[in-house]
Structures are given as C-alpha cells and as structure tokens.
Short mmCIF file of N, CA and C and ligand atoms in Angstrom, two decimals:
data_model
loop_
_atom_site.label_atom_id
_atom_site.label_comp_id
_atom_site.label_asym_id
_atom_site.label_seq_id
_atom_site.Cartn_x
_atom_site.Cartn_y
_atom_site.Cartn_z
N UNK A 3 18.17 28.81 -66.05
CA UNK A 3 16.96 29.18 -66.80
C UNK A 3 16.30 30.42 -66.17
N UNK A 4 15.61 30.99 -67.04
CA UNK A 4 15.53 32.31 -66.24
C UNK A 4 13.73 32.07 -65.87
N UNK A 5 13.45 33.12 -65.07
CA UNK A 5 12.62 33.08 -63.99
C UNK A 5 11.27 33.18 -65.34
N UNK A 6 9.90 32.30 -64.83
CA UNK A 6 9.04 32.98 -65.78
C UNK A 6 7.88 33.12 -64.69
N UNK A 7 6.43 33.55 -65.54
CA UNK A 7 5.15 34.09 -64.77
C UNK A 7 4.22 33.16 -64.36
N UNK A 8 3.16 33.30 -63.50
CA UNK A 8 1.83 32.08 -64.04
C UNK A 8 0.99 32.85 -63.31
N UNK A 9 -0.21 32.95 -63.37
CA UNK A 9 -1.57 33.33 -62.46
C UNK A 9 -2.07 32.09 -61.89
N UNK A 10 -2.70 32.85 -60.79
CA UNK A 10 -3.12 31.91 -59.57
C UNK A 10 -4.35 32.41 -59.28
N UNK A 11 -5.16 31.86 -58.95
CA UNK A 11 -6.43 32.01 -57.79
C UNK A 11 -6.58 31.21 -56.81
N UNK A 12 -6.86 31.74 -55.68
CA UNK A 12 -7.46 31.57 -54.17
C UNK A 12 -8.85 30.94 -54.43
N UNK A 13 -9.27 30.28 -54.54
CA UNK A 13 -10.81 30.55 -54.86
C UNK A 13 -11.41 30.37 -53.63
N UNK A 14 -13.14 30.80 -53.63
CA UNK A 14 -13.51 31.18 -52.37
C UNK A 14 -14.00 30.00 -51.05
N UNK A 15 -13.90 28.78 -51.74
CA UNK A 15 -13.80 27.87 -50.79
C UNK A 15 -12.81 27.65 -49.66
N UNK A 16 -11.42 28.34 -50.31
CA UNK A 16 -10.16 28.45 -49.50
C UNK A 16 -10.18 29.73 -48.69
N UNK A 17 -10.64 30.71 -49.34
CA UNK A 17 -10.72 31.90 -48.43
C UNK A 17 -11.79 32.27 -47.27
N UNK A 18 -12.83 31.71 -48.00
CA UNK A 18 -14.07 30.81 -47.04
C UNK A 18 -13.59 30.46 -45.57
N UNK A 19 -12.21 29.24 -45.77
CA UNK A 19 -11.66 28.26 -44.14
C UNK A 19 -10.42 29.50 -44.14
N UNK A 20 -10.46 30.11 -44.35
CA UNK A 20 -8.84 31.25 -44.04
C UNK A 20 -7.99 30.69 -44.50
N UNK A 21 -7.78 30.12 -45.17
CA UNK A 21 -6.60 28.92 -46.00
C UNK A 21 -5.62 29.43 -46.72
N UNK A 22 -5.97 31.11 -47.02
CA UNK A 22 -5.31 31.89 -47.66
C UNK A 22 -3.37 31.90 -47.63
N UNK A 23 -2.89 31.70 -46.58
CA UNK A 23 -2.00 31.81 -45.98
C UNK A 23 -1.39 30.32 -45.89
N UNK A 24 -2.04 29.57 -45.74
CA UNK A 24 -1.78 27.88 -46.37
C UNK A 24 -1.21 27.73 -47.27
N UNK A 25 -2.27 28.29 -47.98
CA UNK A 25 -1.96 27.67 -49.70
C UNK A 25 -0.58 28.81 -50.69
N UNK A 26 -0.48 30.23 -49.83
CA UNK A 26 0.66 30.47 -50.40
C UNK A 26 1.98 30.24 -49.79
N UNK A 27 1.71 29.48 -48.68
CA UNK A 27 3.02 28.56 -48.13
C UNK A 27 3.43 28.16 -49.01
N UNK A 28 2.33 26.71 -49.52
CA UNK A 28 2.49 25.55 -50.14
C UNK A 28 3.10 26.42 -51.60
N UNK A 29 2.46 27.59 -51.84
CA UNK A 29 3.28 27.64 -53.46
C UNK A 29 5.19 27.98 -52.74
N UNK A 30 4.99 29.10 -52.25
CA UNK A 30 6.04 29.40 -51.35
C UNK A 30 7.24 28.45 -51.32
N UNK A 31 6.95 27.53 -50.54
CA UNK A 31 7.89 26.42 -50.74
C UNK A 31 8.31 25.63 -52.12
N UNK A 32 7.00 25.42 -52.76
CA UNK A 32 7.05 24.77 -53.79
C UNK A 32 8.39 25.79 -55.26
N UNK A 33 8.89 27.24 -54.37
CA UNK A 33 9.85 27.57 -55.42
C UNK A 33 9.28 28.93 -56.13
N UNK A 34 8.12 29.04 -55.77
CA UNK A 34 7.09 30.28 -56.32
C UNK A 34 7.27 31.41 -55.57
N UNK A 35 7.21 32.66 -55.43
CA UNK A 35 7.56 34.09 -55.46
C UNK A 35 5.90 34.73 -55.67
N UNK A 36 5.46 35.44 -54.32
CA UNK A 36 4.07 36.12 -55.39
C UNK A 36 4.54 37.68 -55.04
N UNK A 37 4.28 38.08 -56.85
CA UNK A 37 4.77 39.19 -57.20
C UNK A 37 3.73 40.62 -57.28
N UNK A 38 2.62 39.50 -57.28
CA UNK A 38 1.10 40.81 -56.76
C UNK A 38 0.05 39.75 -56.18
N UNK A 39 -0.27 40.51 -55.77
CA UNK A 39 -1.79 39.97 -55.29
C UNK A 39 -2.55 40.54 -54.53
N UNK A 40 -3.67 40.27 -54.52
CA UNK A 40 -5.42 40.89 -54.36
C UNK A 40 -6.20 40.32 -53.99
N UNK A 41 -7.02 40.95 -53.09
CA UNK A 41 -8.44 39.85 -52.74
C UNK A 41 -9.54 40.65 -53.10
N UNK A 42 -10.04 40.01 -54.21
CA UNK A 42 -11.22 40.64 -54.68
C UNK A 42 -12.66 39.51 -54.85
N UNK A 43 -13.84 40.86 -55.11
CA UNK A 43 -15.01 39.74 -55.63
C UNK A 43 -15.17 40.05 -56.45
N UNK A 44 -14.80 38.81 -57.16
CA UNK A 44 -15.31 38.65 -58.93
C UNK A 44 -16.93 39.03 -58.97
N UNK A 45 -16.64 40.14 -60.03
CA UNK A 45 -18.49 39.95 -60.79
C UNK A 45 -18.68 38.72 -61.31
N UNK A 46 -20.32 38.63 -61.89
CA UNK A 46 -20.12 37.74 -62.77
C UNK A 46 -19.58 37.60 -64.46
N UNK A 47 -19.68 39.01 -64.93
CA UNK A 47 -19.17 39.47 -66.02
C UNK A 47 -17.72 38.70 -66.21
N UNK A 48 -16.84 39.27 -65.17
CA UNK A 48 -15.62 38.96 -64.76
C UNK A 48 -15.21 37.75 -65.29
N UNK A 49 -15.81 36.27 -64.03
CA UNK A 49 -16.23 35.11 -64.38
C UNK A 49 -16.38 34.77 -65.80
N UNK A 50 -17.54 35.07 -66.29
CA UNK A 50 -18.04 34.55 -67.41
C UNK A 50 -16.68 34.85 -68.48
N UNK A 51 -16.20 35.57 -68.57
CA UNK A 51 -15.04 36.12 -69.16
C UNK A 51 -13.66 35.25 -68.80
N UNK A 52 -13.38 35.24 -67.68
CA UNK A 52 -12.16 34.87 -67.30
C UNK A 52 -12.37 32.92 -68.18
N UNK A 53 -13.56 32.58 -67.39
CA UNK A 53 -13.85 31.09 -67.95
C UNK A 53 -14.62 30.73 -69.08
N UNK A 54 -14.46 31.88 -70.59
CA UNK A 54 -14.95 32.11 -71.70
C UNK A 54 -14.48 30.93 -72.10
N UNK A 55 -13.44 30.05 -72.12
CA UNK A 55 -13.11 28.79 -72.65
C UNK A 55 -13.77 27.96 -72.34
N UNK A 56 -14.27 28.05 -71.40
CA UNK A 56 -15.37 26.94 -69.97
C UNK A 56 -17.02 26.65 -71.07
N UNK A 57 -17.27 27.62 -71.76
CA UNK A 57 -18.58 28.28 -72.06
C UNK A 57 -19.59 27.37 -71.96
N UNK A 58 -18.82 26.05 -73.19
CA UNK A 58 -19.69 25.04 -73.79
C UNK A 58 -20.01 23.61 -72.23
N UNK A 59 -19.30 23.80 -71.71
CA UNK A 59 -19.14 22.73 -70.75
C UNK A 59 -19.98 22.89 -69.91
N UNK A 60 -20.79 21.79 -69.23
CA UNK A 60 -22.19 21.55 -68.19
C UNK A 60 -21.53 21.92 -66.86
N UNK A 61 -20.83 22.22 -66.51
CA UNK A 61 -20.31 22.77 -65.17
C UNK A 61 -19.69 24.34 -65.25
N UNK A 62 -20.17 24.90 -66.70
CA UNK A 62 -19.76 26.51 -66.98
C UNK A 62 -20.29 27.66 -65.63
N UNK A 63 -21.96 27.25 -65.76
CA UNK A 63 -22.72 28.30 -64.89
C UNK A 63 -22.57 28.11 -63.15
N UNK A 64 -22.18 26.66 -63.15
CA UNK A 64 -22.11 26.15 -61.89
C UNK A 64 -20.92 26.91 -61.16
N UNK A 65 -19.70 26.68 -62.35
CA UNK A 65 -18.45 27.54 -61.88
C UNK A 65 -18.40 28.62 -61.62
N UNK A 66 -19.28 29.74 -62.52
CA UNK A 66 -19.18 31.15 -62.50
C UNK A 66 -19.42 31.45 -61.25
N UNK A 67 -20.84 30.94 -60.89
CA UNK A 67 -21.97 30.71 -59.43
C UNK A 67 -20.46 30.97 -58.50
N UNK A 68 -19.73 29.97 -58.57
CA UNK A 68 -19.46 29.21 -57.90
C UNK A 68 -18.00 30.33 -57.16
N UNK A 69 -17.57 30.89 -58.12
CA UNK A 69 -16.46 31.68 -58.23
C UNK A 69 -16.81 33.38 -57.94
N UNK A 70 -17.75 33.44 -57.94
CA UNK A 70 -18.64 34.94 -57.39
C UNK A 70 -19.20 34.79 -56.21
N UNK A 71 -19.27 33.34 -55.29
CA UNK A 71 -19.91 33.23 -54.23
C UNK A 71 -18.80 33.37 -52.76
N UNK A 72 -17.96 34.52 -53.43
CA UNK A 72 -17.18 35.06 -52.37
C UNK A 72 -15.80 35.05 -52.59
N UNK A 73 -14.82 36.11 -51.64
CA UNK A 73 -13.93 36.67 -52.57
C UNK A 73 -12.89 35.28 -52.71
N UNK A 74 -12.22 36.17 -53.84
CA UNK A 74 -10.89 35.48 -54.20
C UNK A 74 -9.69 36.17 -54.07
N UNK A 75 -8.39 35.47 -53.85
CA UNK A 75 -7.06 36.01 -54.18
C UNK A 75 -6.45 35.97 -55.39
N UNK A 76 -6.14 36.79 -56.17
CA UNK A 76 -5.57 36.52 -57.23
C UNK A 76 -4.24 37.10 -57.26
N UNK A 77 -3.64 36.01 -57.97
CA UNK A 77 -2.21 36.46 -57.93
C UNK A 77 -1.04 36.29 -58.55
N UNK A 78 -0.37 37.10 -58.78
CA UNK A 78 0.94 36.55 -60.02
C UNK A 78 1.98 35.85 -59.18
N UNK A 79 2.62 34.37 -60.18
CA UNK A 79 3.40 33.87 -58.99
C UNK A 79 4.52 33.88 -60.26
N UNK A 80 5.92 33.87 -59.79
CA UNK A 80 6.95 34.27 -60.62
C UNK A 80 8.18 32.90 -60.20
N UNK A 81 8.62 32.42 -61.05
CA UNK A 81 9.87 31.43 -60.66
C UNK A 81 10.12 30.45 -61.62
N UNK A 82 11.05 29.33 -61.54
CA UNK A 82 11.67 28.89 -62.44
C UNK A 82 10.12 27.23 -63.37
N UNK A 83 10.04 27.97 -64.69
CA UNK A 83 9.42 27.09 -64.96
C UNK A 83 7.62 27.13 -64.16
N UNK A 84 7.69 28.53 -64.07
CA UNK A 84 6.57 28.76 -63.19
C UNK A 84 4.94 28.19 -63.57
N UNK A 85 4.97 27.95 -64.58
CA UNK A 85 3.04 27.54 -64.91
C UNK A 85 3.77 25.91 -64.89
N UNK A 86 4.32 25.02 -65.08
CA UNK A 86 4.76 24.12 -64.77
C UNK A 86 4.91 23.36 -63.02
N UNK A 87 5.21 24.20 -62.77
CA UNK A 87 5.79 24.28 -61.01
C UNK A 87 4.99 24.58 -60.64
N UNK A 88 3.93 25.28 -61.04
CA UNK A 88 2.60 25.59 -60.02
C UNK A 88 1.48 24.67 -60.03
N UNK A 89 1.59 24.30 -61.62
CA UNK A 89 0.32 22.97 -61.56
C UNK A 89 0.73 21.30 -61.10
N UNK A 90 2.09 21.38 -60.78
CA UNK A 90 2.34 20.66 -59.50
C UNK A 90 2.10 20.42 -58.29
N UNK A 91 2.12 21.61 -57.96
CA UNK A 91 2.08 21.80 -56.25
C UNK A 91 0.09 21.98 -55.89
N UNK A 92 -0.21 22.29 -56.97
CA UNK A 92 -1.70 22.29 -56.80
C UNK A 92 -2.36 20.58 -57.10
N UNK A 93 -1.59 20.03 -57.81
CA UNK A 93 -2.52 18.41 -57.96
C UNK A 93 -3.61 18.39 -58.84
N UNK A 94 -4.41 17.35 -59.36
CA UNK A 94 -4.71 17.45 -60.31
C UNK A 94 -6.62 17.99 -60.24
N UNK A 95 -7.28 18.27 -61.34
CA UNK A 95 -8.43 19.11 -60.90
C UNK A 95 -9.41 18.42 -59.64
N UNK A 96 -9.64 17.19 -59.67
CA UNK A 96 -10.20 16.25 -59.44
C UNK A 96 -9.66 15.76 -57.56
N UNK A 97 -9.74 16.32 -56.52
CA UNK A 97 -9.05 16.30 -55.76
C UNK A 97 -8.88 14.41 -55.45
N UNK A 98 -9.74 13.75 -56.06
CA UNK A 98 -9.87 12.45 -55.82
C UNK A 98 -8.28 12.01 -56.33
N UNK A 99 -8.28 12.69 -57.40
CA UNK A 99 -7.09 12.40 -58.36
C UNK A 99 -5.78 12.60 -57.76
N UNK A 100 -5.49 13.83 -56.82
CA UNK A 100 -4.59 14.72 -56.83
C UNK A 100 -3.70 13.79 -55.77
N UNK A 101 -2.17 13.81 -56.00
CA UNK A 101 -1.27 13.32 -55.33
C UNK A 101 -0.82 13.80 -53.88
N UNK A 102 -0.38 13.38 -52.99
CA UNK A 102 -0.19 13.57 -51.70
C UNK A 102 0.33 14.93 -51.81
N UNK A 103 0.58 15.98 -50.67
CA UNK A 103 1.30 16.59 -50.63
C UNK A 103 1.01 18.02 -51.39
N UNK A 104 0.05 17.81 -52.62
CA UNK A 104 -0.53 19.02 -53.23
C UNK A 104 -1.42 19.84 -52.74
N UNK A 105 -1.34 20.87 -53.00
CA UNK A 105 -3.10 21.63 -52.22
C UNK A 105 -4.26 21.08 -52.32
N UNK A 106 -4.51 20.78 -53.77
CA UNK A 106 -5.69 20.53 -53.77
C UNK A 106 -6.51 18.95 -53.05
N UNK A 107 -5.49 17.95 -52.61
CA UNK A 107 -5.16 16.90 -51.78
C UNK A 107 -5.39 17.01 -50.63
N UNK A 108 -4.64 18.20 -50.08
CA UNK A 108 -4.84 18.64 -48.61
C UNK A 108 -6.12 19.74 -48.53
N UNK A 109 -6.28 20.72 -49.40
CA UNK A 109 -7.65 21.59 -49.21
C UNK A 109 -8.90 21.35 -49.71
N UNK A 110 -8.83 21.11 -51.11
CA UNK A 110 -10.12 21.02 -51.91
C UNK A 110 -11.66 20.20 -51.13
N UNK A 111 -12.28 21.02 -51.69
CA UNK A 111 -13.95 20.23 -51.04
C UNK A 111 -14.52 19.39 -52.43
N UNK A 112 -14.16 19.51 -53.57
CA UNK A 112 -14.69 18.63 -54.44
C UNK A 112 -13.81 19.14 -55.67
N UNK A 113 -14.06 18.78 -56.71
CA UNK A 113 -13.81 18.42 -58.06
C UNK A 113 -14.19 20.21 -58.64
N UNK A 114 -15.35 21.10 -58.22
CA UNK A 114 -15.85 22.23 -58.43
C UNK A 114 -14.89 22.97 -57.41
N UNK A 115 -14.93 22.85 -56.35
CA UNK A 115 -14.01 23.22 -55.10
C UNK A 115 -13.47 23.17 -54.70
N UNK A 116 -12.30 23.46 -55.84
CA UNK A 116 -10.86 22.88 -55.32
C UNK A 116 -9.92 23.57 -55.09
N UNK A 117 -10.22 25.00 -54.57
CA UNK A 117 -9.42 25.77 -53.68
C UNK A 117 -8.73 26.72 -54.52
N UNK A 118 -8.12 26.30 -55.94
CA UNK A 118 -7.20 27.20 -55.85
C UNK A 118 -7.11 26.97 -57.78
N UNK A 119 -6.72 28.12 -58.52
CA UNK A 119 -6.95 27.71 -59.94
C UNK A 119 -4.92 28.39 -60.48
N UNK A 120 -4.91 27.42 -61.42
CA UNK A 120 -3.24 27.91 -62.05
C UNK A 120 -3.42 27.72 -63.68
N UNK A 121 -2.99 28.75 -64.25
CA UNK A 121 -2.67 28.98 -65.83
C UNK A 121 -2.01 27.39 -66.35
N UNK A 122 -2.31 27.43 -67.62
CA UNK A 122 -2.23 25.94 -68.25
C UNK A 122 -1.24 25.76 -69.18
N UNK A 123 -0.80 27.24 -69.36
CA UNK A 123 0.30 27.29 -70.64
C UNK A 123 1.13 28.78 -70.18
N UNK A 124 1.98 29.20 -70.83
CA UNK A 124 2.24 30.45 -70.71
C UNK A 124 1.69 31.22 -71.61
N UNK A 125 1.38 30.83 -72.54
CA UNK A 125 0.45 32.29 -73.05
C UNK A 125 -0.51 32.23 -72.47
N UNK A 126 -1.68 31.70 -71.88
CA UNK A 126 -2.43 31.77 -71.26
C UNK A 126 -2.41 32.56 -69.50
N UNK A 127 -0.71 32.17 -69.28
CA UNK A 127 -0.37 32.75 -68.08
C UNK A 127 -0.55 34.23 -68.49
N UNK A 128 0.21 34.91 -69.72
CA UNK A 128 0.47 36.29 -69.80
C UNK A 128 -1.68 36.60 -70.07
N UNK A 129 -2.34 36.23 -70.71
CA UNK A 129 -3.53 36.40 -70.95
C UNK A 129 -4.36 36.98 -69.55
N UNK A 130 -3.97 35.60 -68.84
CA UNK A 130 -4.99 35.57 -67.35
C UNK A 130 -4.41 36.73 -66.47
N UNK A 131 -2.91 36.80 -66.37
CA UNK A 131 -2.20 37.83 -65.71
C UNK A 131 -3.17 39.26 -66.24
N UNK A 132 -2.82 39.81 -67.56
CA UNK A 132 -3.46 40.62 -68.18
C UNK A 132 -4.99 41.11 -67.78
N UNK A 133 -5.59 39.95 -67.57
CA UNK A 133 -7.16 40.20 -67.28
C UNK A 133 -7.46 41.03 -65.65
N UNK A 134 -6.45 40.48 -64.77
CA UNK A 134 -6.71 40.97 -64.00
C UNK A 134 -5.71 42.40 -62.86
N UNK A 135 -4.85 42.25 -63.99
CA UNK A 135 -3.25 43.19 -63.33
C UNK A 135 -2.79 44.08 -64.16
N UNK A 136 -2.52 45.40 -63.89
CA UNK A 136 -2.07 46.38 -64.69
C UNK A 136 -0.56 46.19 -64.48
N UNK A 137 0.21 46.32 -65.26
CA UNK A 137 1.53 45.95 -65.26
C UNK A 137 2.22 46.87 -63.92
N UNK A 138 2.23 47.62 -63.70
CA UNK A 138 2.06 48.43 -62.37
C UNK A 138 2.23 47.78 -61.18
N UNK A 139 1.16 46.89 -60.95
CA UNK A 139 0.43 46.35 -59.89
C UNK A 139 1.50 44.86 -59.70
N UNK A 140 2.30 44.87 -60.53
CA UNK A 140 3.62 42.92 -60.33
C UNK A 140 4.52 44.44 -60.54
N UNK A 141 5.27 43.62 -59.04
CA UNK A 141 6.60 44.01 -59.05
C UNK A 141 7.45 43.07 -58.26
N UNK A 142 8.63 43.04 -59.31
CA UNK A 142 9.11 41.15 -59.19
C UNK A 142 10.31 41.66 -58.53
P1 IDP B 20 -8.00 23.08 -63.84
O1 IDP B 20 -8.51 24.11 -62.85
O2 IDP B 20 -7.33 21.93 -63.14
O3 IDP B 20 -7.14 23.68 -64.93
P2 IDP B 20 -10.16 22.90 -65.80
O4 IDP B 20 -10.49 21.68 -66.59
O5 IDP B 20 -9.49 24.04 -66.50
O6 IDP B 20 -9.29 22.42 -64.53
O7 IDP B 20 -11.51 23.39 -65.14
C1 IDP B 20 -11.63 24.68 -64.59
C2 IDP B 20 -12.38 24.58 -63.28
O8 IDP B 20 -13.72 24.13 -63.53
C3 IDP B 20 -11.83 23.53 -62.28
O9 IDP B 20 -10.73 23.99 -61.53
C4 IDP B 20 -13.05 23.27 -61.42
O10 IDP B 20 -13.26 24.32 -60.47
C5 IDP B 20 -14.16 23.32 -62.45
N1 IDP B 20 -14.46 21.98 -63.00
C6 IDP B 20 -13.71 21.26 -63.85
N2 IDP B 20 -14.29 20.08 -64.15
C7 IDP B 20 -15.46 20.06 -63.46
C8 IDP B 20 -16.52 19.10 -63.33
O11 IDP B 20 -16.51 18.01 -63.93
N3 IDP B 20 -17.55 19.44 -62.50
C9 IDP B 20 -17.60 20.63 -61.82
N4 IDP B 20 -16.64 21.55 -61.93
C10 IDP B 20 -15.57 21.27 -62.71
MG1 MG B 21 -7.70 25.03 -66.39
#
C-alpha cells in the first residue's frame, strides 16, 4: 500500500515539559516519517480558524486560549495508512480514556491538554496540512 499524509501538532503543554522529542519518538516508532516541521506560535486568528469546526462547542474559546498559550510543533507525518496509524499511537482525546502505551497516556495533563493533536480523515489531513505548509516546505 502506498505511503499516505496526516498533520500533527505538538501542542504547548508538551513543548512546555520539552516532550518535543518524546513524542516524535513515539510517532517514529509507531511507523511515521516527519516530512516537515515547525515550531511556531499560533495567533489567535490562526486557532480560531484551524478549530473553525470546534466553533459551536463550550470548550471552543478555552481551546483557542489554550493553543496560543505557547508554541507548537507542527508537522507533516507521512507512512503507511498514516491518519489511521497516528490516531493510534496518540490514544484517545480523553487521556482517562487512552490505552497504555499511547502519548496521550504517557503525556497528556487533561482531556484540554493532551499534548499532541492528529487529522481525523484524510481529507482533512490534506486541509490541515494546507493551512499550515507550503508544498515546498514537506519533502518526503
Ligand atoms: P481529538 O483531538 O482527539 O481529535 P476533538 O474532539 O477533535 O479531539 O477535540 C479537539 C481538541 O479539543 C481536543 O484534542 C482537546 O484539546 C479539546 N477538547 C475536546 N473535548 C474537550 C472537552 O470536553 N473539554 C475541553 N477540551 C476538549
Ligand atoms: Mg479532532
């Protein structure tokens, strides 16, 4: 099967403990490839945008807050079955939830702070990729 895309974020709770380097072990191993990546600080524009799906939901403004309150890594991760394979190795949103062995299991500070964010579909992968990467900037 041939290789596909997914976007990732660091978020700043992880970059916060230096975890940076952790957590792209854990994709690392998990079969993932990162093909760009960046450490930036999200505006809030940015935010509000990136989590435009978020809008209606009581934890929207909390997140934005939450995701501008210091930098992030963002990053394209490339490999087999990749937005699949990544929301594996991350566990589920809810770190209460999340199975042994996942990041968000081993890093997350809560349910809001859970270290690290992965695309939900592949069109959404090529979308989120898009928002923040000039095709330029992934080289696989
Ligand atoms: P996901 O990151 O596992 O795909 P989503 O439902 O897409 O989860 O939510 C996006 C992000 O919003 C989560 O990663 C988390 O940071 C935050 N979030 C989700 N649900 C809640 C909640 O009930 N309270 C506070 N923050 C939440
Ligand atoms: Mg999501």
């Amino acid at each position: 099967m041939a290789a596909t895309r997914t976007f990732s974020i660091i978020k700043p709770d992880a970059t916060r403990r230096n975890l940076t380097g952790a957590i792209t072990k854990k994709l690392e191993d998990a079969g993932l490839r990162v093909v760009a990546s960046k450490r930036i600080h999200m505006t809030r524009d940015q935010a509000e945008g990136f989590y435009a799906v978020h809008k209606e939901r009581p934890f929207y403004n909390d997140l934005c807050a939450f995701m501008t309150s210091g930098p992030v890594v963002v990053q394209v991760l490339e490999g087999e079955n990749a937005v699949l394979r990544n929301r594996e190795v991350m566990g589920a949103t809810n770190p209460a939830d999340a199975a042994e062995g996942t990041i968000r299991k081993e890093f997350a500070e809560s349910i809001e702070a859970n270290s690290v964010h992965g695309s939900d579909s592949d069109e959404n992968a090529k979308i989120e990729i898009d928002f923040f990467f000039k095709p330029e900037e992934i080289v696989g």
